[in-house]
Coordinates of C-alpha atoms in Angstrom, one line a residue:
R5 CA -0.3 -14.9 5.4
K6 CA 2.6 -13.3 7.4
P7 CA 1.9 -9.3 6.4
V8 CA 5.4 -7.4 4.6
I9 CA 5.8 -3.7 5.0
T10 CA 8.9 -2.4 2.9
V11 CA 10.6 1.1 4.7
T12 CA 11.7 3.2 1.7
G13 CA 13.5 6.3 1.4
F14 CA 16.0 8.6 0.4
L15 CA 19.3 8.5 1.2
G16 CA 19.8 9.7 5.4
A17 CA 15.9 9.9 6.1
G18 CA 15.6 8.1 8.8
K19 CA 14.8 4.5 8.0
S20 CA 17.1 3.1 10.2
T21 CA 16.7 5.5 12.9
L22 CA 12.7 4.0 12.8
L23 CA 13.8 -0.4 12.8
Q24 CA 16.0 0.6 16.1
H25 CA 13.0 2.4 17.5
V26 CA 10.9 -1.3 15.9
L27 CA 13.7 -2.9 17.2
H28 CA 14.5 -1.8 21.0
E29 CA 10.9 0.0 22.2
R30 CA 8.4 -2.6 24.2
H31 CA 5.8 -2.4 21.8
G32 CA 4.0 -5.9 22.3
R33 CA 4.5 -6.6 18.5
R34 CA 6.4 -9.3 17.6
I35 CA 8.3 -8.3 14.4
A36 CA 11.0 -9.4 12.0
V37 CA 13.3 -7.0 10.1
I38 CA 15.5 -7.0 7.8
Q39 CA 17.9 -4.9 6.2
N40 CA 18.6 -5.2 2.7
E41 CA 20.4 -1.4 3.8
L42 CA 24.0 -2.2 5.1
A43 CA 25.5 1.2 6.6
A44 CA 28.6 2.6 6.0
G45 CA 30.9 0.1 7.9
E46 CA 28.0 -1.4 9.8
S47 CA 25.4 -4.2 9.8
L48 CA 22.1 -3.0 11.8
T49 CA 22.1 -6.6 12.6
E50 CA 25.8 -5.8 13.9
Q51 CA 24.3 -2.8 16.4
V52 CA 22.3 -5.2 17.9
S53 CA 23.8 -7.5 19.0
M54 CA 25.9 -5.6 20.9
V55 CA 22.3 -4.7 23.6
S56 CA 21.8 -8.4 22.6
E57 CA 21.3 -9.5 26.5
E58 CA 22.9 -13.0 26.3
G59 CA 26.2 -11.3 24.2
D60 CA 26.8 -14.2 22.2
K61 CA 27.4 -13.9 19.0
F62 CA 25.9 -13.9 15.6
D63 CA 25.5 -15.2 12.2
E64 CA 22.2 -14.3 10.8
W65 CA 18.7 -14.6 12.3
V66 CA 19.7 -11.3 16.0
E67 CA 15.9 -12.5 18.6
L68 CA 16.1 -9.1 21.1
P69 CA 14.5 -8.8 24.2
N70 CA 11.5 -6.8 23.1
G71 CA 10.8 -10.6 21.2
C72 CA 11.5 -9.2 17.6
L73 CA 14.0 -10.3 14.3
C74 CA 16.6 -9.7 13.0
C75 CA 18.2 -10.3 9.2
S76 CA 20.7 -8.4 7.4
V77 CA 21.0 -9.3 3.4
R78 CA 23.0 -7.6 0.8
D79 CA 21.6 -9.2 -1.6
K80 CA 19.1 -12.6 -2.5
L81 CA 15.4 -10.7 -0.6
T82 CA 14.0 -13.9 -2.1
V83 CA 15.8 -16.8 0.0
A84 CA 16.3 -14.8 3.6
L85 CA 11.5 -14.7 3.3
E86 CA 11.9 -17.9 2.8
N87 CA 15.0 -19.4 5.3
L88 CA 12.7 -16.3 7.6
M89 CA 8.7 -18.4 7.0
E90 CA 10.8 -21.4 8.8
R91 CA 10.4 -20.1 11.4
R92 CA 6.6 -18.2 11.5
G93 CA 5.2 -18.5 14.8
Q94 CA 7.7 -16.6 16.6
F95 CA 7.0 -12.8 14.6
D96 CA 3.6 -11.8 13.1
Y97 CA 5.1 -8.9 10.7
I98 CA 7.9 -8.3 8.0
L99 CA 9.9 -4.4 8.2
I100 CA 11.8 -5.1 4.7
E101 CA 14.0 -2.5 4.4
T102 CA 15.0 -1.4 1.2
T103 CA 18.0 0.7 -0.2
G104 CA 17.6 4.9 -0.2
V105 CA 17.8 4.9 -3.5
A106 CA 16.3 1.8 -4.5
N107 CA 13.2 1.9 -7.0
P108 CA 9.8 -0.2 -4.5
G109 CA 8.0 -1.4 -7.5
A110 CA 10.8 -3.9 -8.6
L111 CA 10.3 -4.7 -5.1
A112 CA 6.7 -5.0 -4.7
S113 CA 6.8 -6.7 -8.2
T114 CA 8.5 -9.6 -6.4
F115 CA 5.7 -10.7 -4.0
W116 CA 2.3 -10.5 -6.9
L117 CA 5.3 -12.8 -9.1
D118 CA 6.0 -16.1 -6.9
E119 CA 3.6 -17.5 -6.1
E120 CA 5.1 -19.8 -3.9
L121 CA 6.2 -16.4 -1.7
E122 CA 1.9 -15.1 -2.2
S123 CA 0.8 -17.9 -0.7
T124 CA 2.4 -17.2 2.7
L125 CA 2.8 -13.4 2.3
M126 CA 1.2 -10.5 1.5
L127 CA 2.5 -7.4 1.3
D128 CA 1.0 -4.6 3.2
G129 CA 2.1 -1.7 2.4
I130 CA 5.4 0.8 1.2
V131 CA 6.0 3.1 3.8
T132 CA 8.5 5.9 2.7
L133 CA 10.1 8.1 4.8
V134 CA 10.2 11.5 3.4
D135 CA 13.1 14.2 4.2
A136 CA 11.5 17.2 5.4
A137 CA 14.7 19.4 5.4
N138 CA 16.6 17.6 2.0
V139 CA 14.1 16.8 -0.1
R140 CA 13.2 19.6 -2.6
R141 CA 17.2 18.9 -3.1
H142 CA 16.6 14.6 -3.3
V143 CA 13.1 15.5 -5.7
A144 CA 15.5 18.3 -7.8
Q145 CA 18.2 15.8 -8.9
E146 CA 17.8 14.7 -12.5
A147 CA 18.4 11.0 -13.3
P148 CA 19.3 10.1 -16.1
M149 CA 18.0 9.8 -19.9
D150 CA 16.5 6.7 -19.7
A151 CA 15.7 6.9 -15.3
V152 CA 12.7 7.8 -13.1
N153 CA 14.3 10.1 -10.2
E154 CA 15.1 7.4 -7.1
A155 CA 13.4 10.3 -4.2
V156 CA 9.9 11.0 -6.9
Q157 CA 9.1 7.5 -7.6
Q158 CA 9.3 6.0 -3.7
I159 CA 6.7 9.4 -2.5
A160 CA 4.5 7.6 -5.7
F161 CA 4.7 4.4 -5.5
A162 CA 3.8 4.8 -1.5
D163 CA 0.9 3.2 0.7
R164 CA 2.1 5.5 3.7
I165 CA 3.9 8.8 3.8
V166 CA 5.7 9.5 7.5
V167 CA 7.7 13.2 7.1
N168 CA 10.9 12.9 9.3
K169 CA 12.2 15.4 10.6
V170 CA 10.1 17.8 10.8
D171 CA 13.0 19.6 13.8
L172 CA 15.3 20.6 11.3
A173 CA 12.8 22.2 8.7
K174 CA 13.0 26.5 9.8
D175 CA 9.0 26.4 10.2
E176 CA 5.8 25.1 9.9
A177 CA 5.3 26.9 6.4
E178 CA 8.4 24.9 5.5
V179 CA 6.9 21.6 6.4
A180 CA 3.0 22.3 4.6
S181 CA 5.3 23.0 1.4
V182 CA 6.6 19.8 1.8
E183 CA 3.4 18.2 2.6
A184 CA 2.6 20.1 -0.4
L185 CA 5.1 19.3 -2.6
V186 CA 5.0 15.3 -1.5
R187 CA 1.1 15.6 -2.5
G188 CA 1.8 15.8 -5.7
V189 CA 3.5 13.2 -6.2
N190 CA 1.4 11.3 -4.5
A191 CA -2.1 13.1 -3.6
L192 CA -3.7 9.2 -2.7
A193 CA -1.3 8.2 1.1
P194 CA -1.7 9.1 4.5
I195 CA 0.9 11.8 6.1
R196 CA 2.6 12.2 9.4
R197 CA 4.8 13.9 10.4
S198 CA 7.8 12.5 12.5
E199 CA 11.4 14.2 14.5
H200 CA 13.4 11.3 14.7
A201 CA 11.6 8.4 12.5
H202 CA 9.2 8.9 15.7
V203 CA 6.1 7.2 14.1
D204 CA 2.7 5.7 15.9
L205 CA 2.9 1.9 14.1
D206 CA -1.1 1.7 13.9
F207 CA 0.3 4.2 11.3
I208 CA 3.0 1.7 9.2
L209 CA 2.0 -1.8 10.5
N210 CA -1.7 -3.8 9.1
T211 CA -3.1 -0.9 7.0
Q212 CA -3.5 -3.8 4.0
S213 CA -3.0 -0.6 1.9
F214 CA -1.9 -2.4 -1.0
Q215 CA -2.6 -2.6 -3.9
T216 CA -1.7 -4.2 -7.0
Q217 CA -3.4 -2.3 -9.2
R218 CA -2.8 1.5 -8.4
A219 CA 1.1 0.1 -8.2
I220 CA 0.5 -1.2 -11.6
E221 CA -0.4 1.9 -12.4
V222 CA 2.2 4.2 -10.6
A223 CA 4.4 2.3 -12.6
Q224 CA 2.4 2.5 -16.2
G225 CA 2.3 6.7 -15.0
L226 CA 6.4 7.1 -14.4
A227 CA 7.7 5.2 -17.3
E228 CA 5.6 7.7 -20.0
A229 CA 6.0 10.3 -18.3
Q230 CA 10.2 8.8 -18.5
A231 CA 9.3 8.7 -21.6
R232 CA 8.7 12.5 -22.7
A233 CA 11.6 13.2 -20.7
A234 CA 13.6 11.0 -22.6
E235 CA 12.0 12.4 -26.4
W236 CA 12.3 16.1 -25.2
C237 CA 15.8 15.3 -24.0
A238 CA 16.0 14.0 -27.8
Q239 CA 14.3 17.0 -29.5
C240 CA 16.2 19.3 -27.3
A241 CA 19.5 17.2 -29.0
D242 CA 18.6 18.0 -32.3
D243 CA 17.8 21.4 -31.7
D244 CA 21.0 21.8 -30.5
V245 CA 23.0 20.5 -33.7
T246 CA 20.6 22.7 -36.2

């Protein structure tokens, strides 16, 4: 089965920059990249096609000189994966970029709920990029009463965590503080630091780190925390009325 790695992280954490490194650097790996988030005005596929040696116009899949493939999709991820598997001999890994506010747990469930996908693909791991300069603000953002903060979800579900933009942090103490914050949400996932989303691909590829049971437990824990928060908010509202 082909390993699938999900790349998630809050807006501006460096997901697209990481994918640019994957698609352009000579790393000797054949990686298919599915971008599920379109940046303002221009998709990664359009950016990639401009640097293609052949100069051809591509509709869906872009084949790059370093042996990688790239596809940009707005939705219907399952269909994109099924289409990609028709070219399974041309790649060894699949990287999927999520939207900046995506719940990685919902995406992960796609693989264990779809028997046809599960027979040909395996979720290898969830990689979360954290913006060292802004993660505290992201985590502190209030979510609607029936939801969990997206940045917290992304860190909680991670199997690998990349603390990116450490060069923008004030000092080592701030980076260490960010790592402690991340550890408070997810004590299990290994952490690596990076600048400009440069990370050793061995840290994120073929890790076989995703575990369905752990993902289910994380989802349950987040749901319970959400329920407690909703109950507390309701109690506060009652106190205000009385």
